[in-house]
Amino acid sequence: MMELVAVDIGGTHARFAIARAADDGTIELDEPETLHTEDHASFQTAWEDFRERKGGTLPDAVSMAIAGPVGGEVIRFTNNPWIIRPALVEEKLGATRFTIVNDFEAVAHAVARAPDEQFVHLTGPDGPLPATGRLTVLGPGTGLGVAHLYREADGTYRVSATEGGHVDFAPLDQIDDAILARLRKRHTRVSAERVVSGPAISDIYLALAGLEGRAVVEEDDIAIWTRGMDGSDSLAAAAVDRFCMSLGSVAGDMALAHGAKGVVIAGGLGYRIRETLLKSAFAERFRAKGRFAGMMADTPVKLIVHPQPGLYGAAAAFVSEHA
């Protein structure tokens, strides 16, 4: 039995758990600890906080899933101010072995190992994900993560991280045009992440308000998500539906770009809005690819419902590298 610390660091939260991997590749996670990145000056202080919560000692192996590019001597996060220097991991964390992967690279590892019951069907053929070939994995959170997974015929797999969330946003109708126009006032270049991420709901909401001539104030994105999901605010509900449409568009674009045989939506936000996704125009937008609409209709799209795919995937990435 191999024991390690699995860490999943996003823009808003850093999640830690002790993971145990058996010789047969089975991975189990202890109850995770979730820390707010804004409450800690650095990853080092967050690590020390977790270590204290675990009684002062931790395993000497660690796997980190990081929201941002992981190459180079200094790793900088896309949506929080922390930095990590891989050359100092052994010294600072007391780790004799470590793995560092992009957060959605880790999620793709989770997709590769998760059983069929950990997936909910969204659109396309309703059956297991393809056993061979390429899958696109993406999910909205503080940003928009994208990775792809290639399954070999012998049961092995390969995972590649991407920065697909930073491709250009492509509007499809006049409402999308209005959202883009609003975002262009602040950003020289509007990426997909500016529209398909948790904080983006605020800009979508305000753009819809502008179309209707409503005077509304800027507010916390969580408040808009709450009102949109519980139905207490019809404009917020319209913003949530528009978000789902945009997610469908981007998921379809990524599938085309990757040549994917299947798509998996991941992330905590995707899980929280799963029922809304099923009722929304997500599937219609996913298929709306002109001459390739028929091919898109034949592409299965699933939602992974593992409670901690980032942590599970970080542990899986470590096993793949070190076992």
Tab-separated table of C-alpha atoms in Angstrom:
chain	number	residue	atom	x	y	z
A	1	MET	CA	0.000	0.000	0.000
A	2	MET	CA	1.446	3.349	-1.113
A	3	GLU	CA	0.514	6.458	0.899
A	4	LEU	CA	0.818	10.025	-0.349
A	5	VAL	CA	-0.596	13.529	0.001
A	6	ALA	CA	-2.866	14.504	-2.902
A	7	VAL	CA	-3.345	18.230	-3.478
A	8	ASP	CA	-5.720	19.986	-5.871
A	9	ILE	CA	-5.041	23.741	-6.110
A	10	GLY	CA	-7.441	26.001	-7.976
A	11	GLY	CA	-8.022	29.706	-8.084
A	12	THR	CA	-10.293	29.780	-5.033
A	13	HIS	CA	-9.631	26.587	-3.073
A	14	ALA	CA	-6.760	24.255	-2.245
A	15	ARG	CA	-7.897	20.736	-1.397
A	16	PHE	CA	-5.726	18.245	0.470
A	17	ALA	CA	-6.216	14.566	1.257
A	18	ILE	CA	-4.198	11.533	2.269
A	19	ALA	CA	-4.409	8.992	-0.578
A	20	ARG	CA	-3.660	5.276	-0.439
A	21	ALA	CA	-2.918	3.290	-3.580
A	22	ALA	CA	-3.001	-0.510	-3.540
A	23	ASP	CA	-0.792	-2.718	-5.689
A	24	ASP	CA	-3.717	-3.315	-8.062
A	25	GLY	CA	-4.015	0.440	-8.728
A	26	THR	CA	-7.085	0.992	-6.530
A	27	ILE	CA	-7.006	4.443	-4.950
A	28	GLU	CA	-8.760	5.535	-1.758
A	29	LEU	CA	-8.943	9.063	-0.357
A	30	ASP	CA	-9.319	10.152	3.252
A	31	GLU	CA	-11.811	12.922	3.989
A	32	PRO	CA	-10.458	15.991	2.138
A	33	GLU	CA	-9.595	19.308	3.772
A	34	THR	CA	-10.556	22.400	1.776
A	35	LEU	CA	-8.635	25.648	2.395
A	36	HIS	CA	-9.299	29.051	0.836
A	37	THR	CA	-6.316	30.280	-1.169
A	38	GLU	CA	-7.000	33.862	-0.112
A	39	ASP	CA	-6.588	32.860	3.543
A	40	HIS	CA	-2.962	31.788	3.040
A	41	ALA	CA	-0.006	33.843	1.865
A	42	SER	CA	1.558	30.912	0.028
A	43	PHE	CA	1.236	27.230	-0.740
A	44	GLN	CA	3.841	26.598	1.956
A	45	THR	CA	1.655	28.103	4.701
A	46	ALA	CA	-1.389	26.192	3.419
A	47	TRP	CA	0.668	22.967	3.490
A	48	GLU	CA	1.717	23.691	7.078
A	49	ASP	CA	-1.925	24.332	8.023
A	50	PHE	CA	-2.941	20.951	6.579
A	51	ARG	CA	-0.018	19.237	8.309
A	52	GLU	CA	-1.127	20.637	11.665
A	53	ARG	CA	-4.661	19.400	11.036
A	54	LYS	CA	-3.197	15.927	10.473
A	55	GLY	CA	-1.286	15.898	13.745
A	56	GLY	CA	2.027	17.322	12.550
A	57	THR	CA	3.238	14.564	10.202
A	58	LEU	CA	2.500	13.708	6.581
A	59	PRO	CA	3.613	11.012	4.097
A	60	ASP	CA	6.871	11.762	2.270
A	61	ALA	CA	5.225	11.521	-1.166
A	62	VAL	CA	3.053	14.245	-2.705
A	63	SER	CA	1.144	14.803	-5.932
A	64	MET	CA	-0.065	18.283	-6.826
A	65	ALA	CA	-2.698	19.192	-9.388
A	66	ILE	CA	-2.282	22.859	-10.266
A	67	ALA	CA	-4.593	25.304	-12.053
A	68	GLY	CA	-2.126	26.594	-14.617
A	69	PRO	CA	0.890	25.598	-16.733
A	70	VAL	CA	3.298	23.360	-14.806
A	71	GLY	CA	6.515	23.596	-16.824
A	72	GLY	CA	9.497	25.737	-15.921
A	73	GLU	CA	11.477	26.575	-12.812
A	74	VAL	CA	8.667	28.654	-11.304
A	75	ILE	CA	5.013	27.566	-11.480
A	76	ARG	CA	2.537	30.441	-11.388
A	77	PHE	CA	-1.189	29.950	-10.963
A	78	THR	CA	-3.625	31.344	-13.489
A	79	ASN	CA	-6.139	32.638	-10.939
A	80	ASN	CA	-4.314	33.024	-7.615
A	81	PRO	CA	-1.016	34.688	-6.582
A	82	TRP	CA	0.805	31.614	-5.221
A	83	ILE	CA	3.973	30.273	-6.821
A	84	ILE	CA	5.700	26.875	-6.536
A	85	ARG	CA	9.361	26.113	-7.291
A	86	PRO	CA	9.629	22.386	-8.104
A	87	ALA	CA	13.335	22.340	-7.229
A	88	LEU	CA	12.431	23.230	-3.630
A	89	VAL	CA	9.549	20.777	-3.136
A	90	GLU	CA	11.714	18.144	-1.453
A	91	GLU	CA	13.287	20.683	0.898
A	92	LYS	CA	10.137	22.645	1.741
A	93	LEU	CA	7.641	19.766	1.979
A	94	GLY	CA	9.892	16.939	3.093
A	95	ALA	CA	8.876	14.882	0.054
A	96	THR	CA	11.231	12.241	-1.329
A	97	ARG	CA	8.974	11.671	-4.357
A	98	PHE	CA	6.560	14.079	-5.984
A	99	THR	CA	4.429	14.605	-9.074
A	100	ILE	CA	3.173	17.938	-10.409
A	101	VAL	CA	0.460	18.017	-13.064
A	102	ASN	CA	-1.978	20.531	-14.482
A	103	ASP	CA	-5.321	20.348	-12.646
A	104	PHE	CA	-7.229	19.156	-15.668
A	105	GLU	CA	-4.475	16.733	-16.536
A	106	ALA	CA	-5.269	15.258	-13.107
A	107	VAL	CA	-8.993	15.221	-13.856
A	108	ALA	CA	-8.258	13.348	-17.088
A	109	HIS	CA	-6.396	10.733	-15.016
A	110	ALA	CA	-9.540	10.451	-12.886
A	111	VAL	CA	-11.695	10.009	-15.994
A	112	ALA	CA	-9.361	7.264	-17.202
A	113	ARG	CA	-9.740	5.258	-13.982
A	114	ALA	CA	-13.266	6.026	-12.789
A	115	PRO	CA	-15.898	3.271	-13.231
A	116	ASP	CA	-18.935	3.801	-15.501
A	117	GLU	CA	-21.230	4.522	-12.542
A	118	GLN	CA	-19.224	7.685	-11.824
A	119	PHE	CA	-20.570	9.305	-15.015
A	120	VAL	CA	-23.940	10.900	-15.810
A	121	HIS	CA	-25.114	11.026	-19.431
A	122	LEU	CA	-25.678	14.498	-20.915
A	123	THR	CA	-26.116	14.048	-24.664
A	124	GLY	CA	-25.197	11.814	-27.593
A	125	PRO	CA	-25.314	7.994	-27.505
A	126	ASP	CA	-26.199	6.778	-24.013
A	127	GLY	CA	-23.577	4.134	-23.280
A	128	PRO	CA	-20.103	3.784	-21.768
A	129	LEU	CA	-17.392	6.143	-22.948
A	130	PRO	CA	-15.285	4.742	-25.815
A	131	ALA	CA	-12.699	2.240	-24.598
A	132	THR	CA	-10.105	3.441	-27.114
A	133	GLY	CA	-9.259	6.735	-28.768
A	134	ARG	CA	-9.233	10.335	-27.632
A	135	LEU	CA	-11.553	11.959	-25.083
A	136	THR	CA	-11.858	15.672	-24.321
A	137	VAL	CA	-12.103	16.619	-20.639
A	138	LEU	CA	-13.162	20.145	-19.693
A	139	GLY	CA	-14.795	21.946	-16.832
A	140	PRO	CA	-15.673	25.403	-15.562
A	141	GLY	CA	-14.610	26.632	-12.149
A	142	THR	CA	-12.727	29.801	-11.269
A	143	GLY	CA	-11.343	29.361	-14.794
A	144	LEU	CA	-11.958	26.877	-17.612
A	145	GLY	CA	-9.781	23.760	-17.631
A	146	VAL	CA	-9.234	21.560	-20.682
A	147	ALA	CA	-7.246	18.337	-21.188
A	148	HIS	CA	-7.395	15.317	-23.434
A	149	LEU	CA	-7.063	11.624	-22.719
A	150	TYR	CA	-5.993	8.944	-25.205
A	151	ARG	CA	-6.975	5.357	-24.439
A	152	GLU	CA	-4.879	2.579	-25.976
A	153	ALA	CA	-6.256	-0.792	-27.061
A	154	ASP	CA	-4.157	-2.561	-24.401
A	155	GLY	CA	-5.909	-0.658	-21.580
A	156	THR	CA	-3.144	1.884	-20.960
A	157	TYR	CA	-3.710	5.581	-21.484
A	158	ARG	CA	-1.957	8.899	-22.015
A	159	VAL	CA	-3.010	12.317	-20.748
A	160	SER	CA	-2.079	15.757	-22.100
A	161	ALA	CA	-2.726	19.097	-20.457
A	162	THR	CA	-3.829	22.017	-22.639
A	163	GLU	CA	-4.665	25.680	-22.242
A	164	GLY	CA	-7.833	25.231	-24.295
A	165	GLY	CA	-9.797	27.488	-21.966
A	166	HIS	CA	-7.914	30.435	-23.445
A	167	VAL	CA	-9.031	30.038	-27.055
A	168	ASP	CA	-11.104	32.902	-28.451
A	169	PHE	CA	-14.774	33.071	-27.506
A	170	ALA	CA	-16.910	32.555	-30.620
A	171	PRO	CA	-20.378	34.203	-30.466
A	172	LEU	CA	-23.239	32.499	-32.280
A	173	ASP	CA	-26.121	34.950	-31.917
A	174	GLN	CA	-26.985	38.527	-30.963
A	175	ILE	CA	-26.996	37.797	-27.244
A	176	ASP	CA	-23.515	36.294	-27.481
A	177	ASP	CA	-22.527	39.452	-29.409
A	178	ALA	CA	-23.770	41.606	-26.518
A	179	ILE	CA	-21.815	39.549	-23.983
A	180	LEU	CA	-18.693	39.838	-26.132
A	181	ALA	CA	-19.153	43.603	-26.528
A	182	ARG	CA	-19.368	44.035	-22.757
A	183	LEU	CA	-16.243	41.960	-22.158
A	184	ARG	CA	-14.274	43.778	-24.869
A	185	LYS	CA	-14.544	46.978	-22.840
A	186	ARG	CA	-12.229	45.388	-20.251
A	187	HIS	CA	-10.221	42.837	-22.193
A	188	THR	CA	-8.304	43.325	-25.435
A	189	ARG	CA	-8.892	39.662	-26.218
A	190	VAL	CA	-11.919	37.734	-24.939
A	191	SER	CA	-11.194	34.064	-24.312
A	192	ALA	CA	-13.712	31.275	-23.766
A	193	GLU	CA	-12.847	31.342	-20.068
A	194	ARG	CA	-14.258	34.865	-19.784
A	195	VAL	CA	-17.706	33.453	-20.622
A	196	VAL	CA	-17.492	29.844	-19.421
A	197	SER	CA	-16.311	29.995	-15.807
A	198	GLY	CA	-17.980	30.576	-12.462
A	199	PRO	CA	-17.237	34.329	-12.211
A	200	ALA	CA	-18.402	34.857	-15.822
A	201	ILE	CA	-22.033	34.620	-14.760
A	202	SER	CA	-21.809	38.245	-13.547
A	203	ASP	CA	-20.920	39.569	-17.007
A	204	ILE	CA	-23.570	37.392	-18.636
A	205	TYR	CA	-26.175	38.690	-16.183
A	206	LEU	CA	-25.224	42.330	-16.704
A	207	ALA	CA	-25.166	41.924	-20.492
A	208	LEU	CA	-28.706	40.491	-20.426
A	209	ALA	CA	-29.825	43.325	-18.163
A	210	GLY	CA	-28.393	45.819	-20.656
A	211	LEU	CA	-30.335	44.230	-23.514
A	212	GLU	CA	-33.559	44.717	-21.564
A	213	GLY	CA	-32.662	48.207	-20.345
A	214	ARG	CA	-32.713	47.100	-16.710
A	215	ALA	CA	-30.768	49.022	-14.093
A	216	VAL	CA	-28.957	46.427	-11.989
A	217	VAL	CA	-25.858	46.672	-9.838
A	218	GLU	CA	-22.744	44.543	-10.094
A	219	GLU	CA	-22.693	41.898	-7.392
A	220	ASP	CA	-21.035	38.714	-6.266
A	221	ASP	CA	-21.271	35.908	-8.823
A	222	ILE	CA	-22.362	33.434	-6.138
A	223	ALA	CA	-25.492	35.506	-5.486
A	224	ILE	CA	-26.401	35.376	-9.184
A	225	TRP	CA	-25.797	31.620	-9.361
A	226	THR	CA	-27.970	31.126	-6.269
A	227	ARG	CA	-30.915	33.126	-7.605
A	228	GLY	CA	-30.544	31.635	-11.065
A	229	MET	CA	-30.546	28.065	-9.782
A	230	ASP	CA	-33.430	28.447	-7.315
A	231	GLY	CA	-35.600	30.305	-9.851
A	232	SER	CA	-36.169	33.375	-7.668
A	233	ASP	CA	-34.783	35.731	-10.346
A	234	SER	CA	-35.816	35.180	-13.957
A	235	LEU	CA	-32.942	37.275	-15.316
A	236	ALA	CA	-30.408	35.282	-13.289
A	237	ALA	CA	-32.064	32.076	-14.515
A	238	ALA	CA	-31.674	33.312	-18.094
A	239	ALA	CA	-27.988	34.003	-17.385
A	240	VAL	CA	-27.508	30.451	-16.102
A	241	ASP	CA	-29.196	29.052	-19.210
A	242	ARG	CA	-26.977	31.208	-21.428
A	243	PHE	CA	-23.944	29.921	-19.515
A	244	CYS	CA	-25.008	26.342	-20.226
A	245	MET	CA	-25.388	27.165	-23.916
A	246	SER	CA	-21.896	28.652	-24.052
A	247	LEU	CA	-20.472	25.618	-22.248
A	248	GLY	CA	-22.062	23.420	-24.899
A	249	SER	CA	-20.541	25.525	-27.680
A	250	VAL	CA	-17.055	25.420	-26.193
A	251	ALA	CA	-17.288	21.686	-25.433
A	252	GLY	CA	-18.185	21.051	-29.063
A	253	ASP	CA	-15.326	23.233	-30.297
A	254	MET	CA	-12.849	21.342	-28.106
A	255	ALA	CA	-14.145	17.974	-29.331
A	256	LEU	CA	-13.632	19.068	-32.939
A	257	ALA	CA	-10.157	20.423	-32.229
A	258	HIS	CA	-9.088	17.242	-30.416
A	259	GLY	CA	-10.763	14.788	-32.770
A	260	ALA	CA	-12.482	13.381	-29.689
A	261	LYS	CA	-14.681	10.301	-29.645
A	262	GLY	CA	-16.271	11.464	-26.392
A	263	VAL	CA	-16.409	14.436	-24.024
A	264	VAL	CA	-16.442	14.594	-20.234
A	265	ILE	CA	-17.562	17.673	-18.303
A	266	ALA	CA	-15.855	17.936	-14.919
A	267	GLY	CA	-15.429	20.350	-12.028
A	268	GLY	CA	-17.514	21.276	-9.023
A	269	LEU	CA	-19.577	23.840	-10.916
A	270	GLY	CA	-20.486	21.332	-13.612
A	271	TYR	CA	-21.658	18.907	-10.957
A	272	ARG	CA	-23.751	21.540	-9.157
A	273	ILE	CA	-25.602	22.548	-12.337
A	274	ARG	CA	-25.987	19.024	-13.753
A	275	GLU	CA	-29.786	19.056	-13.621
A	276	THR	CA	-29.888	22.473	-15.277
A	277	LEU	CA	-27.493	21.287	-17.997
A	278	LEU	CA	-29.883	18.464	-18.870
A	279	LYS	CA	-32.800	20.910	-19.263
A	280	SER	CA	-30.849	23.640	-21.042
A	281	ALA	CA	-29.767	24.127	-24.655
A	282	PHE	CA	-26.316	22.683	-23.830
A	283	ALA	CA	-26.834	19.681	-26.120
A	284	GLU	CA	-28.247	21.796	-28.953
A	285	ARG	CA	-25.223	24.112	-28.850
A	286	PHE	CA	-22.830	21.175	-28.615
A	287	ARG	CA	-24.251	19.803	-31.874
A	288	ALA	CA	-24.475	23.168	-33.647
A	289	LYS	CA	-21.327	22.743	-35.752
A	290	GLY	CA	-22.703	23.160	-39.265
A	291	ARG	CA	-21.529	20.380	-41.589
A	292	PHE	CA	-20.356	18.365	-38.569
A	293	ALA	CA	-23.684	18.410	-36.705
A	294	GLY	CA	-24.292	14.735	-37.461
A	295	MET	CA	-20.876	13.730	-36.161
A	296	MET	CA	-21.415	15.773	-33.000
A	297	ALA	CA	-24.788	14.103	-32.415
A	298	ASP	CA	-22.951	10.763	-32.395
A	299	THR	CA	-20.422	11.936	-29.796
A	300	PRO	CA	-21.235	10.889	-26.213
A	301	VAL	CA	-20.977	13.613	-23.579
A	302	LYS	CA	-20.815	12.669	-19.899
A	303	LEU	CA	-20.478	14.447	-16.565
A	304	ILE	CA	-18.113	12.909	-14.035
A	305	VAL	CA	-19.698	12.811	-10.582
A	306	HIS	CA	-16.763	11.590	-8.493
A	307	PRO	CA	-16.813	13.918	-5.446
A	308	GLN	CA	-13.109	14.832	-5.748
A	309	PRO	CA	-11.848	14.132	-9.280
A	310	GLY	CA	-8.908	16.520	-8.887
A	311	LEU	CA	-7.577	14.785	-5.782
A	312	TYR	CA	-8.342	11.321	-7.118
A	313	GLY	CA	-6.659	12.218	-10.395
A	314	ALA	CA	-3.609	13.711	-8.681
A	315	ALA	CA	-3.129	10.424	-6.833
A	316	ALA	CA	-3.669	8.493	-10.086
A	317	ALA	CA	-1.053	10.647	-11.846
A	318	PHE	CA	1.433	9.875	-9.064
A	319	VAL	CA	0.760	6.157	-9.368
A	320	SER	CA	1.210	6.300	-13.142
A	321	GLU	CA	4.584	8.042	-12.738
A	322	HIS	CA	6.037	6.246	-9.713
A	323	ALA	CA	4.400	2.827	-9.332
